[in-house]
mmCIF file with all atom_site columns, C-alpha atoms and ligand atoms in Angstrom:
data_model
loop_
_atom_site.group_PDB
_atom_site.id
_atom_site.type_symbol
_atom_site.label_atom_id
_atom_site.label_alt_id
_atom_site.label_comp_id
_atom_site.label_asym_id
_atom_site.label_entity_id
_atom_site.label_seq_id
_atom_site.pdbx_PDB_ins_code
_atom_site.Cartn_x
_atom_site.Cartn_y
_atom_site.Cartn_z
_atom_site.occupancy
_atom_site.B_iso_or_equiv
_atom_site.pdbx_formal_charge
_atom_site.auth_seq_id
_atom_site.auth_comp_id
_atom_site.auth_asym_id
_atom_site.auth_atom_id
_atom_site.pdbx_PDB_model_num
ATOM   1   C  CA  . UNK K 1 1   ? 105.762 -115.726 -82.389  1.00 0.00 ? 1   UNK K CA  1
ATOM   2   C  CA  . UNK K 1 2   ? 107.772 -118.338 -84.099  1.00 0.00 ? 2   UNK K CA  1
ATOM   3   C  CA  . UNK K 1 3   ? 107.202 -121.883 -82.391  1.00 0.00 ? 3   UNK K CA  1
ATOM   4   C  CA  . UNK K 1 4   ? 109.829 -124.996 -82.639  1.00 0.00 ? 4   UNK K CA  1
ATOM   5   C  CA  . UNK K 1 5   ? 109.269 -128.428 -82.243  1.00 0.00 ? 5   UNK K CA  1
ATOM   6   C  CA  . UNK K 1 6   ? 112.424 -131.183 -82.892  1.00 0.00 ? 6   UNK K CA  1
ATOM   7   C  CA  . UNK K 1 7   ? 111.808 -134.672 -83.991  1.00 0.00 ? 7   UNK K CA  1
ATOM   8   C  CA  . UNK K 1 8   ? 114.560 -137.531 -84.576  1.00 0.00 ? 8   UNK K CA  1
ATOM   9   C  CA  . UNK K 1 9   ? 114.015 -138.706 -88.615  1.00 0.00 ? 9   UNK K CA  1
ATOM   10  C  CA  . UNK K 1 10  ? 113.713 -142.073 -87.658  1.00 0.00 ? 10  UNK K CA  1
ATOM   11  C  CA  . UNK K 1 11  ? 110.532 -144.670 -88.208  1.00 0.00 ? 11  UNK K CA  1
ATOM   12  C  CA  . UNK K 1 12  ? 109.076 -143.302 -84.945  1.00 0.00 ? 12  UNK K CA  1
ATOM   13  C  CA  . UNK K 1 13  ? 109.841 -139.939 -84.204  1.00 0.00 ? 13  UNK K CA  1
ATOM   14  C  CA  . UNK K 1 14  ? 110.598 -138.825 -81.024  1.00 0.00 ? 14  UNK K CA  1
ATOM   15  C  CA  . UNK K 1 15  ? 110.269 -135.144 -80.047  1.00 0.00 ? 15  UNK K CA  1
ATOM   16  C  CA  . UNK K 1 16  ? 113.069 -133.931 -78.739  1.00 0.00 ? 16  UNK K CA  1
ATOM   17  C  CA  . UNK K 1 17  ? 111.988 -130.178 -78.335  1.00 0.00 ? 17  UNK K CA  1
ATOM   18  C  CA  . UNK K 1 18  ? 109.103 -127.623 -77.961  1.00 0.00 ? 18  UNK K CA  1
ATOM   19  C  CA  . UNK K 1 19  ? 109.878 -124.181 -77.325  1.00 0.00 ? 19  UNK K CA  1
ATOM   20  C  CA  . UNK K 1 20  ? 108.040 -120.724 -77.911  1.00 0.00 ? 20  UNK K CA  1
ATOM   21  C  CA  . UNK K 1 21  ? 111.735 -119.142 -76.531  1.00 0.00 ? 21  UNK K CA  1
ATOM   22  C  CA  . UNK K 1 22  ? 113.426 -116.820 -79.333  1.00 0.00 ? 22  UNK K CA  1
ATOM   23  C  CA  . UNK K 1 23  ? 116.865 -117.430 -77.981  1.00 0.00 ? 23  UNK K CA  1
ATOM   24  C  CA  . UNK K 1 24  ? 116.691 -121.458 -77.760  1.00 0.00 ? 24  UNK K CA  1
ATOM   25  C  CA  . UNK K 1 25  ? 115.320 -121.002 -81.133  1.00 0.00 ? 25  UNK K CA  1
ATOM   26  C  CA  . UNK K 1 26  ? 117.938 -118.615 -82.419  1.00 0.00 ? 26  UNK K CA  1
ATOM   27  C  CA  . UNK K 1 27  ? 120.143 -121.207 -80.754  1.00 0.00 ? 27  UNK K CA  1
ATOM   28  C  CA  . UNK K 1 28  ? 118.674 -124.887 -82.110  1.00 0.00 ? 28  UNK K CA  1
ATOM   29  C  CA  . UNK K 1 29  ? 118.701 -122.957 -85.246  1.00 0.00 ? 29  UNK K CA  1
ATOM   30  C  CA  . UNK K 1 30  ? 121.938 -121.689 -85.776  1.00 0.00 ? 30  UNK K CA  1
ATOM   31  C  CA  . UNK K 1 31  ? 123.543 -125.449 -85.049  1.00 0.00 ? 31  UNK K CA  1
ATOM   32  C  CA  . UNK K 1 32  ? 121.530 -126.372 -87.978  1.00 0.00 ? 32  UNK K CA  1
ATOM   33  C  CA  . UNK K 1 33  ? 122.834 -123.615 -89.961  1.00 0.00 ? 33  UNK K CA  1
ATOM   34  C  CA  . UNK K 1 34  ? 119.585 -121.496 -90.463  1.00 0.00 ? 34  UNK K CA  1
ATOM   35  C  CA  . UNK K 1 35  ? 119.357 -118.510 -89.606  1.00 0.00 ? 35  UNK K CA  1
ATOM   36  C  CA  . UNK K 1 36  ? 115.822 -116.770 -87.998  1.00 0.00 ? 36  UNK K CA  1
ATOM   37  C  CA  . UNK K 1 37  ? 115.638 -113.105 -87.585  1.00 0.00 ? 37  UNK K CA  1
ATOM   38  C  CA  . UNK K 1 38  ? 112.867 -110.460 -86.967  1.00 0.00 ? 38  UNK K CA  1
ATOM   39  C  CA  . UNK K 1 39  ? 111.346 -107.640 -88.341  1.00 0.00 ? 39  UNK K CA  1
ATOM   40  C  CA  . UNK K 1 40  ? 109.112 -105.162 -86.255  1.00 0.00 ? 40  UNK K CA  1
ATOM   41  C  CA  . UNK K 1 41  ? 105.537 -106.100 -87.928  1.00 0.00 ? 41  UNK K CA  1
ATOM   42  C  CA  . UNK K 1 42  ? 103.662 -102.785 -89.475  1.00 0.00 ? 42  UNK K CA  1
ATOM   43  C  CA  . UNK K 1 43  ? 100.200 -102.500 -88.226  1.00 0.00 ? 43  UNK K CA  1
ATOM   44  C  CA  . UNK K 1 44  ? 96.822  -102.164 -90.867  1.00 0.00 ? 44  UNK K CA  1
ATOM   45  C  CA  . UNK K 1 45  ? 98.128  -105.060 -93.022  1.00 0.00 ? 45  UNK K CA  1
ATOM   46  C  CA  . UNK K 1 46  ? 95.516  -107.088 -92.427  1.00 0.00 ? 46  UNK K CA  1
ATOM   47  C  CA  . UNK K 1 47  ? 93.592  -106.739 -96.391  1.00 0.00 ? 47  UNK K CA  1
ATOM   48  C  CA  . UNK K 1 48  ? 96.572  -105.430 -97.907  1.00 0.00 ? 48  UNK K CA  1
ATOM   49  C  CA  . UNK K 1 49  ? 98.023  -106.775 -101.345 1.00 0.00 ? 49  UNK K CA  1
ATOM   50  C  CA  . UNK K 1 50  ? 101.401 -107.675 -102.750 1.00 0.00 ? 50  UNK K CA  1
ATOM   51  C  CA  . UNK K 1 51  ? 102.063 -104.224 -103.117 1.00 0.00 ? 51  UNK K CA  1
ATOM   52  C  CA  . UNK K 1 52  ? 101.022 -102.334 -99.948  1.00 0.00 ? 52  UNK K CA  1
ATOM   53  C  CA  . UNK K 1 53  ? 102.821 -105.583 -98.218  1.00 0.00 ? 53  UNK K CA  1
ATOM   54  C  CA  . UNK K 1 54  ? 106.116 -104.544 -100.356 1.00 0.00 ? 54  UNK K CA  1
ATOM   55  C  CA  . UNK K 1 55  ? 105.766 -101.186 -99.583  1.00 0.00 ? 55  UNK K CA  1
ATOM   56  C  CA  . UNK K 1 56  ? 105.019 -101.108 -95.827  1.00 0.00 ? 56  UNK K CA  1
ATOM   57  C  CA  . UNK K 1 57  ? 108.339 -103.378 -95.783  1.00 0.00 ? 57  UNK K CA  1
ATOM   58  C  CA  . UNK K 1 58  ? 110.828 -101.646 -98.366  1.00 0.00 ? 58  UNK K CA  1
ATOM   59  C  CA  . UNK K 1 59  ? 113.441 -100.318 -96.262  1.00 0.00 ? 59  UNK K CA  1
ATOM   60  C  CA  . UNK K 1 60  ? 113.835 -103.912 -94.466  1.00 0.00 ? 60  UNK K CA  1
ATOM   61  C  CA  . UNK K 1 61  ? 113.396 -105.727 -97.683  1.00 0.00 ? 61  UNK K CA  1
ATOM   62  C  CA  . UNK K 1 62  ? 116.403 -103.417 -99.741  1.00 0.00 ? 62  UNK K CA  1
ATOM   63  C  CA  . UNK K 1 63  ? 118.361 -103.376 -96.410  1.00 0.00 ? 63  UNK K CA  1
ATOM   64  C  CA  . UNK K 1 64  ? 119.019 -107.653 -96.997  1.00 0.00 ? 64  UNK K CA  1
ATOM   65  C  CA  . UNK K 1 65  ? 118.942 -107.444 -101.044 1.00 0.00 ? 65  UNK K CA  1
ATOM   66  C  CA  . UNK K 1 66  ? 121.630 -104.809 -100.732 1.00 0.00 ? 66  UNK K CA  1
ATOM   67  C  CA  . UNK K 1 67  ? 123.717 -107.081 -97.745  1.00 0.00 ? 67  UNK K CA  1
ATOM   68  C  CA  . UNK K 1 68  ? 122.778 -110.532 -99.074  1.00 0.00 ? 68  UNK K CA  1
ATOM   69  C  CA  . UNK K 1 69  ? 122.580 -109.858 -102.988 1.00 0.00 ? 69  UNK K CA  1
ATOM   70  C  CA  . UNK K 1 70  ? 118.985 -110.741 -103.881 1.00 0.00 ? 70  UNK K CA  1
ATOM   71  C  CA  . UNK K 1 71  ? 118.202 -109.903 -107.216 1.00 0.00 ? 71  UNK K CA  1
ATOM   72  C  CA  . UNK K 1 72  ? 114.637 -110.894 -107.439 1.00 0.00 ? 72  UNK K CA  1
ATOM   73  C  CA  . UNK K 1 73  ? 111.737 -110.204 -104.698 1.00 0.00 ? 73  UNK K CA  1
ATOM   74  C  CA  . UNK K 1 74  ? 107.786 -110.826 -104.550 1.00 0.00 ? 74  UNK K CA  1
ATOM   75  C  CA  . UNK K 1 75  ? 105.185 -111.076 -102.066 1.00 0.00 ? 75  UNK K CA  1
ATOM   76  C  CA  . UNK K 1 76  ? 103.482 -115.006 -102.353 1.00 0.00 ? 76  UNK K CA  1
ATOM   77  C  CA  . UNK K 1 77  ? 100.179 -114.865 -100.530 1.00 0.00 ? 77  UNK K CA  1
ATOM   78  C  CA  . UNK K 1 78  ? 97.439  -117.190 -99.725  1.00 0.00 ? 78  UNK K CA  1
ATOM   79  C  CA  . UNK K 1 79  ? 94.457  -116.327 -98.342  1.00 0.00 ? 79  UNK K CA  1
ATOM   80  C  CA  . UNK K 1 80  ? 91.103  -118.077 -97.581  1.00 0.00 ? 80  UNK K CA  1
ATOM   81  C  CA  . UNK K 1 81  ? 88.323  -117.072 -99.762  1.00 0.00 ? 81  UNK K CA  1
ATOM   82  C  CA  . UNK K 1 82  ? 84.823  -117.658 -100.628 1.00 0.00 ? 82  UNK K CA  1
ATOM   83  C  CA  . UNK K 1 83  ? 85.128  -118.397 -104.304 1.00 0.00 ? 83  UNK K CA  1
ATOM   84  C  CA  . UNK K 1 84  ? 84.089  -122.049 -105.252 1.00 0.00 ? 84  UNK K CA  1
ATOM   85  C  CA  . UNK K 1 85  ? 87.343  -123.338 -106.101 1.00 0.00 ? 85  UNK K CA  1
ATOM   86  C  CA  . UNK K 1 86  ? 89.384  -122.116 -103.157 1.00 0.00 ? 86  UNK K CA  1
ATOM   87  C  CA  . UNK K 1 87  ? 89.202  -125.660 -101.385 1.00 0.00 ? 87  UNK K CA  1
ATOM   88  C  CA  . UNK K 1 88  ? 90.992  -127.146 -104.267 1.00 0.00 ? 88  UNK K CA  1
ATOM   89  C  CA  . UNK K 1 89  ? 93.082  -124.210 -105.059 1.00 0.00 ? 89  UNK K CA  1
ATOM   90  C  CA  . UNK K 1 90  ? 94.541  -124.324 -101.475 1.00 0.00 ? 90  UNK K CA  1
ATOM   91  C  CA  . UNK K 1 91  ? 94.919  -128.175 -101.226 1.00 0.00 ? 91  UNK K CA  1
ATOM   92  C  CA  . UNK K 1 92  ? 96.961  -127.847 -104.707 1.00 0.00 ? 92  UNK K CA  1
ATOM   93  C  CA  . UNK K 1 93  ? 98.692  -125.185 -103.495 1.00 0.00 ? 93  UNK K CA  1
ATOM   94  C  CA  . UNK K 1 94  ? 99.751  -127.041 -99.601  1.00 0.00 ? 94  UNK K CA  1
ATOM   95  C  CA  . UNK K 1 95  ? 100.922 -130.019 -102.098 1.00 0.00 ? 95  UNK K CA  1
ATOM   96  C  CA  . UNK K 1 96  ? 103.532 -128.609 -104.277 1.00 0.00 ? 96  UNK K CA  1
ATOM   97  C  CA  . UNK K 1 97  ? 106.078 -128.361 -101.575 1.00 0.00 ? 97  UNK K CA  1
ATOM   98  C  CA  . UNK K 1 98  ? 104.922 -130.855 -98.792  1.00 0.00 ? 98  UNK K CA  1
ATOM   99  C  CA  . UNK K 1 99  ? 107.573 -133.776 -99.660  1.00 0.00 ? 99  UNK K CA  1
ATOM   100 C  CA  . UNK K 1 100 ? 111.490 -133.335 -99.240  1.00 0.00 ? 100 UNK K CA  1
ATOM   101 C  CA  . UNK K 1 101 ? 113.234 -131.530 -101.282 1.00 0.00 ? 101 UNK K CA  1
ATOM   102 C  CA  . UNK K 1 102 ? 115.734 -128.908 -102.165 1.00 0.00 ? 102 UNK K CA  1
ATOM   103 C  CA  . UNK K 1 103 ? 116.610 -126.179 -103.622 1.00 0.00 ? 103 UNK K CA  1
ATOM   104 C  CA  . UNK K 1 104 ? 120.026 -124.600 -105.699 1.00 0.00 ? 104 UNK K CA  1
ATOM   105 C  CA  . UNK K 1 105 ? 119.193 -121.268 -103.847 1.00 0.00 ? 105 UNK K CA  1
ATOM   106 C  CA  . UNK K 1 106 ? 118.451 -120.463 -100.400 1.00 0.00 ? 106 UNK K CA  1
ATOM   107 C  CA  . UNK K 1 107 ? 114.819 -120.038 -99.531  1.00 0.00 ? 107 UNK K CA  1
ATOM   108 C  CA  . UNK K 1 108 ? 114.330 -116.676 -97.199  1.00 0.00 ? 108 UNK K CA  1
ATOM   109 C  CA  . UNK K 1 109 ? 110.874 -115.907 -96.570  1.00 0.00 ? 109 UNK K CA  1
ATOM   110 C  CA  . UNK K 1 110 ? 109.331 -113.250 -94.467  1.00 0.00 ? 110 UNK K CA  1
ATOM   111 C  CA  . UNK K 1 111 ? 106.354 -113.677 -92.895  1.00 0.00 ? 111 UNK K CA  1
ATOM   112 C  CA  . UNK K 1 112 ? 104.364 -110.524 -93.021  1.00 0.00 ? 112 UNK K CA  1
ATOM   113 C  CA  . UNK K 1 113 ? 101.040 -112.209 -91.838  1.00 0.00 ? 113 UNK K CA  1
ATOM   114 C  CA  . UNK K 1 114 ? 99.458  -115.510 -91.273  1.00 0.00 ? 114 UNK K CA  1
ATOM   115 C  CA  . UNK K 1 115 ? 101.880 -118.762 -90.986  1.00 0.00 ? 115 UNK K CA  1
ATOM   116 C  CA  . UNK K 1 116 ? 103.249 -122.115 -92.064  1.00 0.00 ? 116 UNK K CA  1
ATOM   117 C  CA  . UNK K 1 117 ? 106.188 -124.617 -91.235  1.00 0.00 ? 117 UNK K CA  1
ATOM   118 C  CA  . UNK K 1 118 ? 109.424 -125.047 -92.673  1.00 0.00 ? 118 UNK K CA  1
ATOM   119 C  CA  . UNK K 1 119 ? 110.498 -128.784 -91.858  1.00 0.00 ? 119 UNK K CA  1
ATOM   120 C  CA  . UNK K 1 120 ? 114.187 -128.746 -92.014  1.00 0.00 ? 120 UNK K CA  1
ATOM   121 C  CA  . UNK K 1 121 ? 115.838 -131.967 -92.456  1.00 0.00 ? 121 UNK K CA  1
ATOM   122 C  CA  . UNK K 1 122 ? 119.572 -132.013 -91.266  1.00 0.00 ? 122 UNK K CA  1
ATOM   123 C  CA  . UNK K 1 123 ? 121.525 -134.183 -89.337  1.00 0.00 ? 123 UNK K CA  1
ATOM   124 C  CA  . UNK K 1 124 ? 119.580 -137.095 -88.196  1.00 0.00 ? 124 UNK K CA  1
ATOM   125 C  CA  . UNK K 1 125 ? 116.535 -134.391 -86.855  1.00 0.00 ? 125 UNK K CA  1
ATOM   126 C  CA  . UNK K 1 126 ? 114.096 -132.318 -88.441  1.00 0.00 ? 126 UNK K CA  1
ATOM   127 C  CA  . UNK K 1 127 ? 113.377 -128.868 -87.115  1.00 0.00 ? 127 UNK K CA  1
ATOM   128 C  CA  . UNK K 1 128 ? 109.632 -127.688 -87.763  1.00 0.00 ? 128 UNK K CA  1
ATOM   129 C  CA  . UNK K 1 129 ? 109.716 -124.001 -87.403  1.00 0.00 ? 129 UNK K CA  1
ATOM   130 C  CA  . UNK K 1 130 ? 106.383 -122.522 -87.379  1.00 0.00 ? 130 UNK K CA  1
ATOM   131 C  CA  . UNK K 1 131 ? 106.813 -118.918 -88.540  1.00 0.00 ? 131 UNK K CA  1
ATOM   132 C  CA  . UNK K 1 132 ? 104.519 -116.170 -88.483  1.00 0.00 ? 132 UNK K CA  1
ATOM   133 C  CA  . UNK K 1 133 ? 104.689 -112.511 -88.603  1.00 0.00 ? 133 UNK K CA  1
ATOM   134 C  CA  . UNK K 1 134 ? 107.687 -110.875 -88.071  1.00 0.00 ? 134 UNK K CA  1
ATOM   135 C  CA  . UNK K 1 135 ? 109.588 -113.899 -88.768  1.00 0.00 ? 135 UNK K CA  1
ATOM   136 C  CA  . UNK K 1 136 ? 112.361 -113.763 -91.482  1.00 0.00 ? 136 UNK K CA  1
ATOM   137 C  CA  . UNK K 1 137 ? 113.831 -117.143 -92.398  1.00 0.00 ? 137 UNK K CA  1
ATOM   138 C  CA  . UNK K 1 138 ? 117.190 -117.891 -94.253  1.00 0.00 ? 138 UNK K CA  1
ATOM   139 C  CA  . UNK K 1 139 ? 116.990 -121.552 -95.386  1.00 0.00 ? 139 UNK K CA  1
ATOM   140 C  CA  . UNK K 1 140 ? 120.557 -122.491 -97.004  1.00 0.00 ? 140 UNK K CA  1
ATOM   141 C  CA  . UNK K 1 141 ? 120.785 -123.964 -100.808 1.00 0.00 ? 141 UNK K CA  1
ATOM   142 C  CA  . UNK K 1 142 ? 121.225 -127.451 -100.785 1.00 0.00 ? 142 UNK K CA  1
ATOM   143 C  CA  . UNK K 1 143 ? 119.111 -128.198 -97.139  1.00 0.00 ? 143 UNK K CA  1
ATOM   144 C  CA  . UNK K 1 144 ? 116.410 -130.874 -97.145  1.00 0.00 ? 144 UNK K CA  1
ATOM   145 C  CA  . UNK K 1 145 ? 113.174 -129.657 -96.018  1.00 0.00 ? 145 UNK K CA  1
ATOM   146 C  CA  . UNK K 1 146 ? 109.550 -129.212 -96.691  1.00 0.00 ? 146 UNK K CA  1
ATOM   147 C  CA  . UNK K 1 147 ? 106.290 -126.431 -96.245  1.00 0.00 ? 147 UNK K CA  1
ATOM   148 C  CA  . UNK K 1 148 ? 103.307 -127.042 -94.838  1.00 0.00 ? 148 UNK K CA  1
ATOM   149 C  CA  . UNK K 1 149 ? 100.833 -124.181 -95.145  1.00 0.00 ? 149 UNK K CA  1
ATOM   150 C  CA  . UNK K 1 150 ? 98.211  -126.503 -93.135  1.00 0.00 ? 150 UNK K CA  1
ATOM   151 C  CA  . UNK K 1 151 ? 94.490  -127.667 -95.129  1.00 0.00 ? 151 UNK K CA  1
ATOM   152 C  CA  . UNK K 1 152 ? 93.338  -124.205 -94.240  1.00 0.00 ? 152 UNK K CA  1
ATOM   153 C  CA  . UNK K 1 153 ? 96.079  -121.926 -96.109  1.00 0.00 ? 153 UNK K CA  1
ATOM   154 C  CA  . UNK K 1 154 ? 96.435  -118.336 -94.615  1.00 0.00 ? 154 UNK K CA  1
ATOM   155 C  CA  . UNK K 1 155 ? 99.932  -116.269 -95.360  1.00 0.00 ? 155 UNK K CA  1
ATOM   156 C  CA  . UNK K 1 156 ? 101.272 -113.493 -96.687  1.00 0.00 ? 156 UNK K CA  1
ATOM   157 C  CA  . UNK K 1 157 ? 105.499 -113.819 -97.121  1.00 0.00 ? 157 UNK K CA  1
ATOM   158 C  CA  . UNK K 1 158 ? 108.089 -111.970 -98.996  1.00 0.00 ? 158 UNK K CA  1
ATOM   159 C  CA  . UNK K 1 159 ? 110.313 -114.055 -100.655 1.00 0.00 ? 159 UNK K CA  1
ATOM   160 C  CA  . UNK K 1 160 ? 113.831 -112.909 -101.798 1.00 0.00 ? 160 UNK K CA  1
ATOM   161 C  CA  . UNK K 1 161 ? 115.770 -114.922 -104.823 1.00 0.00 ? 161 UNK K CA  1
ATOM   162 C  CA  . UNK K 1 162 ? 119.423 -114.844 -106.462 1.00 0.00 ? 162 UNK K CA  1
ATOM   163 C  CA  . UNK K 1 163 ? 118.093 -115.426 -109.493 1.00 0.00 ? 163 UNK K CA  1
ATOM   164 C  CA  . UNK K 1 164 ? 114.558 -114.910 -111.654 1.00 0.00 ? 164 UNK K CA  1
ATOM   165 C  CA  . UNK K 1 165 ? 114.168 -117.808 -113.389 1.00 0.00 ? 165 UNK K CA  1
ATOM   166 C  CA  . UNK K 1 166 ? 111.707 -119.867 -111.158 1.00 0.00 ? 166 UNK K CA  1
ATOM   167 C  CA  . UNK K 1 167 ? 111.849 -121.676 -107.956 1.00 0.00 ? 167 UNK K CA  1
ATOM   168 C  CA  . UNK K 1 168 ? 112.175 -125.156 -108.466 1.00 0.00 ? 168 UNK K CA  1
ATOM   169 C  CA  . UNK K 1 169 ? 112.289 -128.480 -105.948 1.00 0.00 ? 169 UNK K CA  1
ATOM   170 C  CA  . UNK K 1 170 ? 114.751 -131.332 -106.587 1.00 0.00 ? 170 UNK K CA  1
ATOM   171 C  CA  . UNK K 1 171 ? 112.716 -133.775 -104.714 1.00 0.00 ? 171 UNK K CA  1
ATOM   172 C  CA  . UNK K 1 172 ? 114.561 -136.353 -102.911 1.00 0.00 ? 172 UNK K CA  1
ATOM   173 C  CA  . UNK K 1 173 ? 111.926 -139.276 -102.566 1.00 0.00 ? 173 UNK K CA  1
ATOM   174 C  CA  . UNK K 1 174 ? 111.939 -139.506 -99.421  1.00 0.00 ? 174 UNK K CA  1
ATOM   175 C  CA  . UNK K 1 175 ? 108.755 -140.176 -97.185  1.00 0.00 ? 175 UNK K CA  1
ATOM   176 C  CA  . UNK K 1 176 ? 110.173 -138.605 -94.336  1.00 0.00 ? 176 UNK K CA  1
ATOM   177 C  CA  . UNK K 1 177 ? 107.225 -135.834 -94.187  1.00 0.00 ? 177 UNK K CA  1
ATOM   178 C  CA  . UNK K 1 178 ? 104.595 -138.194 -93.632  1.00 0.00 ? 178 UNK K CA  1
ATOM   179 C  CA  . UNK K 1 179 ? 105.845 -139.499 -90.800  1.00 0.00 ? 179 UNK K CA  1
ATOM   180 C  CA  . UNK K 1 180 ? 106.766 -136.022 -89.219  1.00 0.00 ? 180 UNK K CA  1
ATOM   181 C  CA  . UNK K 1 181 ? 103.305 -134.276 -87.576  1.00 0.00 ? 181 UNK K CA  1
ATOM   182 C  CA  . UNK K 1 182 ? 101.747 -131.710 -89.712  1.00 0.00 ? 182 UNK K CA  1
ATOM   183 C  CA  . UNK K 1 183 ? 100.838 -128.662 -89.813  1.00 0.00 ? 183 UNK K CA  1
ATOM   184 C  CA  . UNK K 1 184 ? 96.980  -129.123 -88.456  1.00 0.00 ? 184 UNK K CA  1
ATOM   185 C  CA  . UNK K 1 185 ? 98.632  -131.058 -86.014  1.00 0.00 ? 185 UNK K CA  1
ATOM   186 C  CA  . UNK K 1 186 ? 101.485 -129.315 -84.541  1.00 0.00 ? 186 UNK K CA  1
ATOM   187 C  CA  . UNK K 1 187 ? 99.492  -125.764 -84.141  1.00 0.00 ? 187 UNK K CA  1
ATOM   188 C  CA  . UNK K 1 188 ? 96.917  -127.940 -82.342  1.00 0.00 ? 188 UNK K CA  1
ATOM   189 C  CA  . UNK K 1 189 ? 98.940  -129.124 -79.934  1.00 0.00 ? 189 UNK K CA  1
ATOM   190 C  CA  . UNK K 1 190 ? 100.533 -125.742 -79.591  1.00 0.00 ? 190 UNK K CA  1
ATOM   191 C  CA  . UNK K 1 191 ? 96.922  -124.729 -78.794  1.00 0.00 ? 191 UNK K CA  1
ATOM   192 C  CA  . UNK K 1 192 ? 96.390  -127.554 -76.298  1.00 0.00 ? 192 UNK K CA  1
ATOM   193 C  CA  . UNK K 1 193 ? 100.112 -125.917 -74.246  1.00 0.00 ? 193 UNK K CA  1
HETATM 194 FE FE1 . FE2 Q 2 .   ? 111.423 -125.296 -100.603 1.00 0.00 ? 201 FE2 Q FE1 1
#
């Protein structure tokens, strides 16, 4: 269940909302410009790869290519392991987008298992929108944001692209995500209620 929490951007954020509620989501969202939909999840995914994921989720996934003309699609997943270099490869992998930044195309990513944040920046507020399975998330070129995965990575997502040639970040320098709570942080307190 996808879980909100709005902070001012200023020195000392303020919180100015915490909801679990879809539609006060869907709403805070949409004033933003970001748009969160949902997908009815497909059980015995638990172990499964890129591939099964793509599968299991073909007739969603060609549904918004053919409406929203994606050209390129892949499954990016992250999950713990017992291999020695997994601390490191997760902490690497939690860094590359955890300062502001943005992007030429819009970042849609559906969450077919585990979770992370999406810290949209826009309009004197950030929205952290924890997304997890079943949650499909249309982040529009150009917005300021940032991912946290969290320091123990877990997630499976689909991620659909107008063009092939690599997702990059135009960082904007800004320090604004460490000031905003993380993602060990805000899914603790969610814990707490
Ligand atoms: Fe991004």
């Amino acid at each position: 269940m996808t879980y909100l929490t709005v902070y001012t951007d200023g020195d000392a954020p303020d919180t100015l909302l915490r909801t679990e509620d879809g539609a006060e989501i869907a709403t805070a969202l949409k004033e933003v410009g970001v748009r969160l939909r949902h997908w009815q999840t497909v059980d015995g995914l638990d172990d499964a790869g890129p591939d099964e994921i793509m599968n299991a989720y073909r007739e969603e996934v060609a549904r918004v290519v053919a409406e929203e003309g994606y050209v390129f699609v892949d499954v990016a997943q992250l999950r713990p392991d017992d291999s020695p270099d997994w601390p490191e490869r997760a902490r690497a992998a939690r860094a590359k987008f955890l300062a502001e930044h943005t992007h030429d195309d819009d970042e849609v990513r559906f969450f077919a298992g585990g979770s992370g944040i999406f810290y949209l920046h826009i309009d004197g507020k950030v929205h952290a929108v924890l997304c997890e399975a079943g949650d499909l998330l249309s982040v529009p070129a150009g917005t300021t944001h940032w991912f946290d995965m969290g320091t123990h990575p877990d997630f499976t997502a689909i991620r659909f692209f107008h063009d092939d040639d690599g997702w990059i970040g135009d960082f904007t320098g800004d320090p604004i995500a460490s000031r905003i709570p993380d993602f060990d942080t805000i899914t603790a307190g969610r814990a707490q209620g």
